[in-house]
Amino acid sequence: MGKDSGGGRARRRWWYLLLVLPYIAVLWVPFYNRFDPQVAGIPFFYWYQFLWVLLGAVLTWVVYRKTD
């Protein structure tokens, strides 16, 4: 048989919901469509999106490790 029973597989599926967070955060443009606050002179609009690139990579790694 496999690594775990059917119940373990169902629990692992919940980790995949973390991958939805970056999509929701970046697709909701009215939330971050502004200039302030700035970080090192970079407007919020840009650094918010870049932050989600990094967070998306971390979340992908976490989901990979938990569902491996």
Coordinates of N, CA, C and O in Angstrom, one line a residue:
M1 N 0.8 -1.2 0.0 CA 0.0 0.0 0.0 C 0.8 1.3 0.0 O 2.1 1.2 0.0
G2 N 0.2 2.4 0.1 CA 0.9 3.7 0.1 C 1.5 4.0 1.4 O 1.6 3.3 2.4
K3 N 2.0 5.2 1.4 CA 2.7 5.8 2.6 C 1.7 5.9 3.8 O 2.1 5.8 5.0
D4 N 0.5 6.3 3.6 CA -0.5 6.5 4.6 C -1.8 6.1 4.2 O -2.1 5.8 3.0
S5 N -2.8 6.0 5.1 CA -4.1 5.6 4.8 C -4.9 6.8 4.1 O -4.3 7.9 4.0
G6 N -6.1 6.6 3.8 CA -6.9 7.6 3.1 C -7.1 8.8 4.0 O -7.2 9.9 3.5
G7 N -7.2 8.6 5.3 CA -7.4 9.8 6.2 C -6.2 10.7 6.2 O -6.3 11.9 6.3
G8 N -5.0 10.2 6.1 CA -3.8 11.0 6.0 C -3.8 11.8 4.7 O -3.3 13.0 4.7
R9 N -4.2 11.2 3.6 CA -4.3 11.9 2.3 C -5.2 13.1 2.4 O -4.9 14.1 1.8
A10 N -6.4 12.9 3.0 CA -7.3 14.0 3.1 C -6.8 15.1 4.0 O -7.0 16.3 3.7
R11 N -6.0 14.8 5.0 CA -5.5 15.9 5.8 C -4.4 16.6 5.1 O -4.2 17.8 5.2
R12 N -3.7 15.9 4.2 CA -2.6 16.6 3.4 C -3.2 17.6 2.4 O -2.6 18.6 2.0
R13 N -4.5 17.4 2.0 CA -5.1 18.3 1.0 C -5.3 19.7 1.5 O -5.3 20.6 0.8
W14 N -5.5 19.8 2.8 CA -5.7 21.1 3.4 C -4.5 22.0 3.3 O -4.7 23.2 3.2
W15 N -3.3 21.4 3.2 CA -2.1 22.3 3.0 C -2.2 23.0 1.7 O -1.6 24.1 1.6
Y16 N -2.8 22.4 0.7 CA -2.9 23.1 -0.6 C -3.6 24.4 -0.6 O -3.5 25.2 -1.5
L17 N -4.5 24.6 0.4 CA -5.2 25.9 0.5 C -4.3 27.0 0.7 O -4.6 28.2 0.4
L18 N -3.1 26.8 1.3 CA -2.2 27.9 1.5 C -1.7 28.5 0.2 O -1.4 29.6 0.1
L19 N -1.8 27.7 -0.9 CA -1.3 28.2 -2.2 C -2.3 29.2 -2.8 O -2.0 29.9 -3.7
V20 N -3.5 29.3 -2.2 CA -4.5 30.2 -2.7 C -4.3 31.6 -2.1 O -4.6 32.6 -2.8
L21 N -3.6 31.7 -1.0 CA -3.4 33.0 -0.4 C -2.7 34.0 -1.3 O -3.1 35.2 -1.4
P22 N -1.6 33.7 -2.0 CA -1.0 34.7 -2.9 C -1.9 35.2 -4.0 O -1.9 36.4 -4.3
Y23 N -2.7 34.3 -4.5 CA -3.6 34.7 -5.6 C -4.7 35.7 -5.0 O -4.9 36.7 -5.7
I24 N -5.2 35.4 -3.9 CA -6.2 36.3 -3.3 C -5.6 37.7 -3.0 O -6.1 38.7 -3.3
A25 N -4.4 37.6 -2.4 CA -3.7 38.9 -2.0 C -3.3 39.8 -3.1 O -3.4 41.0 -3.0
V26 N -2.9 39.2 -4.2 CA -2.5 40.0 -5.4 C -3.6 40.3 -6.3 O -3.6 41.4 -7.0
L27 N -4.6 39.5 -6.4 CA -5.7 39.8 -7.3 C -6.7 40.9 -6.7 O -7.5 41.4 -7.4
W28 N -6.6 41.1 -5.4 CA -7.5 42.2 -4.8 C -6.8 43.5 -4.9 O -6.3 44.1 -3.9
V29 N -6.7 44.1 -6.1 CA -5.9 45.3 -6.4 C -6.4 46.5 -5.6 O -5.5 47.3 -5.2
P30 N -7.6 46.8 -5.4 CA -8.0 48.0 -4.6 C -7.4 48.0 -3.2 O -7.2 49.1 -2.7
F31 N -7.0 46.9 -2.7 CA -6.3 46.9 -1.4 C -4.9 47.6 -1.4 O -4.6 48.3 -0.5
Y32 N -4.2 47.3 -2.4 CA -2.8 47.8 -2.5 C -2.6 48.8 -3.6 O -1.4 49.2 -3.8
N33 N -3.6 49.4 -4.2 CA -3.5 50.4 -5.2 C -3.3 51.8 -4.6 O -4.2 52.6 -4.6
R34 N -2.1 52.0 -3.9 CA -1.8 53.3 -3.3 C -0.3 53.5 -3.2 O 0.4 52.6 -3.5
F35 N 0.0 54.7 -2.9 CA 1.4 55.1 -2.9 C 2.1 54.9 -1.5 O 3.2 54.5 -1.5
D36 N 1.4 55.2 -0.5 CA 1.9 55.1 0.9 C 1.4 53.9 1.6 O 0.3 53.5 1.3
P37 N 2.1 53.3 2.4 CA 3.5 53.7 3.0 C 4.6 53.2 2.0 O 4.4 52.2 1.4
Q38 N 5.6 53.9 2.1 CA 6.8 53.6 1.2 C 7.8 52.9 2.1 O 7.9 53.1 3.3
V39 N 8.6 52.0 1.4 CA 9.7 51.4 2.1 C 11.0 51.7 1.2 O 11.0 51.3 0.1
A40 N 11.9 52.4 1.8 CA 13.1 52.8 1.1 C 12.8 53.5 -0.2 O 13.5 53.4 -1.2
G41 N 11.8 54.3 -0.2 CA 11.4 55.1 -1.3 C 10.6 54.4 -2.4 O 10.2 54.9 -3.4
I42 N 10.3 53.1 -2.1 CA 9.5 52.3 -3.0 C 8.0 52.3 -2.6 O 7.7 52.0 -1.5
P43 N 7.2 52.7 -3.5 CA 5.7 52.8 -3.2 C 5.1 51.5 -2.8 O 5.6 50.4 -3.2
F44 N 4.1 51.5 -2.0 CA 3.4 50.3 -1.5 C 3.0 49.4 -2.6 O 3.1 48.2 -2.5
F45 N 2.5 50.0 -3.7 CA 2.0 49.2 -4.8 C 3.1 48.2 -5.3 O 2.7 47.0 -5.6
Y46 N 4.3 48.6 -5.3 CA 5.4 47.7 -5.8 C 5.9 46.8 -4.8 O 6.1 45.6 -5.0
W47 N 6.2 47.3 -3.6 CA 6.8 46.4 -2.6 C 5.8 45.3 -2.0 O 6.2 44.2 -1.6
Y48 N 4.5 45.7 -2.1 CA 3.5 44.7 -1.6 C 3.5 43.5 -2.6 O 3.5 42.3 -2.1
Q49 N 3.6 43.7 -3.9 CA 3.6 42.6 -4.8 C 4.9 41.8 -4.7 O 4.8 40.6 -4.8
F50 N 6.0 42.5 -4.6 CA 7.2 41.8 -4.4 C 7.3 41.0 -3.2 O 7.8 39.8 -3.2
L51 N 6.7 41.5 -2.1 CA 6.6 40.7 -0.8 C 5.8 39.4 -1.1 O 6.2 38.4 -0.6
W52 N 4.8 39.5 -1.8 CA 4.0 38.3 -2.1 C 4.7 37.3 -3.0 O 4.5 36.1 -3.0
V53 N 5.7 37.7 -3.8 CA 6.5 36.8 -4.6 C 7.3 36.0 -3.6 O 7.4 34.8 -3.7
L54 N 7.9 36.7 -2.6 CA 8.7 35.9 -1.6 C 7.9 35.0 -0.8 O 8.2 33.9 -0.5
L55 N 6.7 35.6 -0.3 CA 5.8 34.8 0.5 C 5.3 33.6 -0.2 O 5.1 32.5 0.3
G56 N 5.0 33.8 -1.5 CA 4.5 32.7 -2.3 C 5.6 31.5 -2.5 O 5.2 30.4 -2.4
A57 N 6.8 31.9 -2.6 CA 7.9 30.9 -2.6 C 8.0 30.2 -1.3 O 8.1 28.9 -1.3
V58 N 7.9 30.9 -0.2 CA 7.9 30.2 1.1 C 6.7 29.3 1.3 O 6.9 28.2 1.8
L59 N 5.5 29.8 0.9 CA 4.3 29.0 1.1 C 4.4 27.7 0.2 O 4.0 26.6 0.6
T60 N 5.0 27.8 -1.0 CA 5.1 26.7 -1.9 C 6.1 25.7 -1.2 O 5.8 24.5 -1.3
W61 N 7.1 26.1 -0.6 CA 8.1 25.2 0.0 C 7.4 24.5 1.2 O 7.6 23.3 1.4
V62 N 6.6 25.3 2.0 CA 5.9 24.7 3.2 C 5.0 23.6 2.7 O 4.9 22.5 3.2
V63 N 4.2 23.9 1.7 CA 3.2 22.9 1.2 C 4.0 21.7 0.6 O 3.6 20.6 0.8
Y64 N 5.0 21.9 -0.1 CA 5.8 20.8 -0.6 C 6.3 19.9 0.5 O 6.2 18.7 0.4
R65 N 6.9 20.5 1.6 CA 7.4 19.7 2.7 C 6.3 19.0 3.4 O 6.5 17.8 3.9
K66 N 5.1 19.6 3.6 CA 4.1 19.0 4.4 C 3.3 17.9 3.6 O 2.7 17.0 4.2
T67 N 3.3 18.0 2.3 CA 2.6 17.0 1.5 C 3.5 16.0 0.8 O 3.1 15.1 0.1
D68 N 4.8 16.0 1.1 CA 5.8 15.1 0.5 C 5.6 13.7 1.0 O 5.3 13.4 2.1

